[in-house]
Amino acid sequence: DAMVIQNPRYQVTQFGKPVTLSCSQTLNHNVMYWYQQKSSQAPKLLFHYYDKDFNNEADTPDNFQSRRPNTSFCFLDIRSPGLGDAAMYLCATSRESDSNQPQHFGDGTRLSIL
Amino acid sequence: AQSVAQPEDQVNVAEGNPLTVKCTYSVSGNPYLFWYVQYPNRGLQFLLKYITGDNLVKGSYGFEAEFNKSQTSFHLKKPSALVSDSALYFCAVRGAPNAGNNRKLIWGLGTSLAVNP
């Protein structure tokens, strides 16, 4: 089945130690999103790629970076994680040939900071 | 400014009873409206959407939603709730084309649905 896969499902890192979360998709969608979600709150968009075009949200901390080496893969890099960065990180994709298409989500990576 | 409101943090219903999860929105132009469900430690799953046409939209798992333009609402409904419907439900809206950066979804804060046996 075509899907969005996030690895790992659970990630533990130390305060200040860089961490990378990964997302892959078999849907061949041209838009990929990264969201942060804390304790059953609404997902908060960090940034998205439209093809290779990177779009950062104005309030996304500089500590968060992203890479999209090809259509299928997208990475979230947290350069120096703080305790406040502990959250669920969700990757989503959409086909944007027209904007009425839903986003398809992976099952997320739950990040813990020691 | 575009916004979505889910006025109830939590909804409790008995199994077999009808359920309603409320959503109202504010957006310029014609909205594209979506409902998603999230089970514990899972990602969001798309349930249904309203783009245009019939105001009553049917989606996955027996859910449906009614678009009401005059009340700017898009309430999620199910005629007979199941215990397995217990989850977090999110309403989201995006502006129609030519309404700015419409690739972004505006999310409600979520409603926790508990269906009691």
Coordinates of C-alpha atoms in Angstrom, one line a residue:
Chain A
D1 CA 0.0 0.0 0.0
A2 CA 1.1 3.5 -0.7
M3 CA 1.9 5.2 2.5
V4 CA 3.9 7.7 4.6
I5 CA 6.5 6.1 6.8
Q6 CA 8.3 7.7 9.7
N7 CA 11.4 6.3 11.4
P8 CA 12.0 5.8 14.1
R9 CA 8.6 5.7 15.9
Y10 CA 10.3 6.6 19.2
Q11 CA 13.5 8.6 19.6
V12 CA 15.4 9.5 22.7
T13 CA 18.1 12.1 22.6
Q14 CA 20.1 14.1 25.1
F15 CA 19.7 17.8 25.7
G16 CA 21.7 19.6 23.1
K17 CA 22.6 16.5 21.0
P18 CA 21.6 16.8 17.3
V19 CA 18.9 14.5 16.1
T20 CA 17.4 13.6 12.7
L21 CA 14.0 12.3 12.1
S22 CA 13.1 10.7 8.7
C23 CA 10.1 10.4 6.5
S24 CA 9.6 8.5 3.3
Q25 CA 6.6 8.3 1.0
T26 CA 5.5 6.0 -1.8
L27 CA 2.6 8.2 -2.8
N28 CA 4.7 10.3 -5.2
H29 CA 3.2 13.5 -3.7
N30 CA 5.1 16.7 -4.5
V31 CA 4.4 18.4 -1.2
M32 CA 5.8 17.2 2.1
Y33 CA 5.1 18.8 5.5
W34 CA 6.6 18.6 9.0
Y35 CA 4.4 19.2 12.0
Q36 CA 5.1 19.4 15.7
Q37 CA 2.3 18.1 18.0
K38 CA 2.4 18.4 21.8
S39 CA 0.1 16.4 24.2
S40 CA -3.1 16.1 22.1
Q41 CA -2.9 19.6 20.8
A42 CA -3.4 20.6 17.2
P43 CA -0.5 19.9 15.0
K44 CA 1.7 23.0 14.4
L45 CA 3.2 23.3 11.0
L46 CA 7.0 23.8 11.1
F47 CA 7.7 23.9 7.3
H48 CA 6.9 22.3 4.0
Y49 CA 8.4 21.5 0.7
Y50 CA 6.6 22.1 -2.5
D51 CA 8.8 20.0 -4.8
K52 CA 12.2 21.4 -4.0
D53 CA 10.9 24.7 -2.8
F54 CA 11.3 25.1 1.0
N55 CA 8.7 27.1 2.9
N56 CA 9.5 27.9 6.5
E57 CA 6.9 29.1 9.0
A58 CA 7.7 32.5 10.5
D59 CA 7.6 31.2 14.0
T60 CA 9.6 28.0 13.5
P61 CA 12.8 28.2 15.6
D62 CA 16.1 28.3 13.8
N63 CA 17.0 25.1 15.7
F64 CA 14.8 23.2 13.3
Q65 CA 16.0 22.5 9.8
S66 CA 14.8 20.2 7.0
R67 CA 16.2 18.5 3.9
R68 CA 14.5 16.9 1.0
P69 CA 17.1 15.1 -1.1
N70 CA 14.5 13.6 -3.5
T71 CA 10.7 13.3 -3.9
S72 CA 10.4 10.3 -1.6
F73 CA 12.4 11.4 1.4
C74 CA 12.3 14.3 3.8
F75 CA 14.3 14.8 7.0
L76 CA 13.8 17.0 10.1
D77 CA 17.0 18.0 11.8
I78 CA 17.0 19.5 15.3
R79 CA 20.4 21.0 15.8
S80 CA 20.4 21.4 19.6
P81 CA 17.3 19.9 21.2
G82 CA 15.9 21.5 24.3
L83 CA 13.4 20.1 26.8
G84 CA 10.7 22.1 25.1
D85 CA 11.2 20.2 21.8
A86 CA 9.9 17.0 23.3
A87 CA 6.9 16.3 21.2
M88 CA 5.3 14.1 18.5
Y89 CA 6.7 15.0 15.1
L90 CA 4.4 14.3 12.2
C91 CA 5.2 14.1 8.5
A92 CA 2.5 14.5 5.9
T93 CA 2.3 14.6 2.1
S94 CA -0.2 15.9 -0.4
R95 CA -0.7 16.0 -4.1
E96 CA -1.1 19.6 -5.0
S97 CA -2.2 19.4 -8.6
D98 CA -5.3 21.0 -7.0
S99 CA -5.6 22.2 -3.4
N100 CA -8.7 20.2 -2.4
Q101 CA -6.7 17.1 -1.7
P102 CA -6.2 15.9 1.9
Q103 CA -2.9 15.5 3.6
H104 CA -1.7 12.0 4.3
F105 CA 0.1 11.5 7.6
G106 CA 2.7 9.1 8.9
D107 CA 2.3 7.7 12.4
G108 CA 4.8 10.1 13.8
T109 CA 8.0 10.0 15.7
R110 CA 7.8 10.7 19.5
L111 CA 10.8 12.5 20.6
S112 CA 12.0 12.5 24.2
I113 CA 14.8 14.7 25.5
L114 CA 16.9 13.6 28.5
Chain B
A1 CA -7.9 36.1 9.6
Q2 CA -8.7 32.5 8.9
S3 CA -9.7 30.4 11.9
V4 CA -11.3 27.2 13.0
A5 CA -13.1 26.6 16.3
Q6 CA -14.0 23.3 17.9
P7 CA -16.0 24.6 20.9
E8 CA -16.0 21.3 22.8
D9 CA -12.7 19.9 24.3
Q10 CA -14.5 16.7 25.0
V11 CA -17.6 14.9 23.9
N12 CA -19.0 11.9 25.8
V13 CA -21.6 9.6 24.3
A14 CA -23.0 6.1 25.0
E15 CA -22.3 3.4 22.5
G16 CA -25.1 3.1 20.0
N17 CA -26.2 6.7 20.4
P18 CA -25.7 9.4 17.7
L19 CA -22.7 11.6 18.0
T20 CA -21.9 15.1 16.9
V21 CA -18.5 16.8 17.0
K22 CA -18.8 20.5 16.3
C23 CA -16.7 22.8 14.0
T24 CA -17.1 26.3 12.9
Y25 CA -14.9 28.3 10.7
S26 CA -14.0 31.7 9.4
V27 CA -12.3 32.0 6.0
S28 CA -12.5 34.3 3.1
G29 CA -14.1 32.9 0.0
N30 CA -15.3 29.4 -0.3
P31 CA -13.7 27.0 2.2
Y32 CA -12.3 23.6 1.8
L33 CA -13.1 21.7 5.0
F34 CA -11.6 18.5 6.3
W35 CA -12.1 16.2 9.3
Y36 CA -9.3 14.0 10.6
V37 CA -9.2 11.5 13.4
Q38 CA -6.2 10.6 15.6
Y39 CA -5.9 7.5 17.6
P40 CA -3.4 7.3 20.5
N41 CA 0.2 7.3 19.3
R42 CA -0.8 7.4 15.7
G43 CA -0.8 10.0 12.9
L44 CA -3.9 11.8 11.7
Q45 CA -6.2 9.9 9.4
F46 CA -8.3 11.7 6.8
L47 CA -12.1 11.1 7.4
L48 CA -13.9 13.3 4.9
K49 CA -13.9 16.6 3.1
Y50 CA -16.2 19.2 1.7
I51 CA -15.1 21.0 -1.4
T52 CA -18.4 21.9 -3.2
G53 CA -21.7 20.3 -4.1
D54 CA -24.0 18.4 -1.7
N55 CA -23.9 19.8 1.8
L56 CA -23.9 16.3 3.3
V57 CA -20.6 14.6 2.9
K58 CA -20.1 10.9 3.7
G59 CA -16.7 9.6 4.8
S60 CA -14.8 6.7 6.3
Y61 CA -16.1 4.5 9.2
G62 CA -19.7 5.6 8.8
F63 CA -19.0 9.3 9.6
E64 CA -20.6 12.1 7.8
A65 CA -20.5 15.9 8.0
E66 CA -22.9 18.6 7.1
F67 CA -21.7 21.9 5.6
N68 CA -23.8 24.9 6.6
K69 CA -22.7 28.0 4.8
S70 CA -25.0 30.4 6.7
Q71 CA -23.8 29.1 10.1
T72 CA -20.2 28.6 8.8
S73 CA -20.3 25.2 10.4
F74 CA -19.1 21.7 9.4
H75 CA -20.2 19.4 12.2
L76 CA -19.1 15.8 12.2
K77 CA -21.8 13.2 12.8
K78 CA -22.4 9.5 13.1
P79 CA -25.8 7.8 13.6
S80 CA -24.6 5.1 16.0
A81 CA -21.3 5.5 18.0
L82 CA -18.9 2.7 18.6
V83 CA -16.4 2.3 21.5
S84 CA -13.7 2.1 18.8
D85 CA -14.6 5.6 17.7
S86 CA -13.0 7.0 20.8
A87 CA -10.2 9.2 19.6
L88 CA -9.2 12.8 19.0
Y89 CA -10.9 14.6 16.1
F90 CA -9.6 17.6 14.3
C91 CA -11.4 19.9 11.9
A92 CA -9.3 21.8 9.4
V93 CA -10.0 24.5 6.8
R94 CA -8.1 25.8 3.9
G95 CA -9.0 28.7 1.7
A96 CA -10.1 28.2 -1.8
P97 CA -7.6 29.0 -4.6
N98 CA -6.4 32.6 -4.9
A99 CA -6.9 33.0 -1.2
G100 CA -3.2 33.3 -0.3
N101 CA -1.0 30.5 0.7
N102 CA -3.7 27.9 0.5
R103 CA -1.5 24.9 0.8
K104 CA -1.6 25.4 4.5
L105 CA -4.4 23.9 6.6
I106 CA -5.8 25.9 9.6
W107 CA -6.5 23.4 12.4
G108 CA -9.0 23.4 15.2
L109 CA -7.7 22.6 18.6
G110 CA -9.3 19.1 18.6
T111 CA -12.1 17.4 20.4
S112 CA -11.6 14.2 22.4
L113 CA -14.5 11.8 21.8
A114 CA -15.2 9.2 24.4
V115 CA -17.7 6.5 23.6
N116 CA -18.8 4.6 26.7
P117 CA -19.9 1.0 26.6

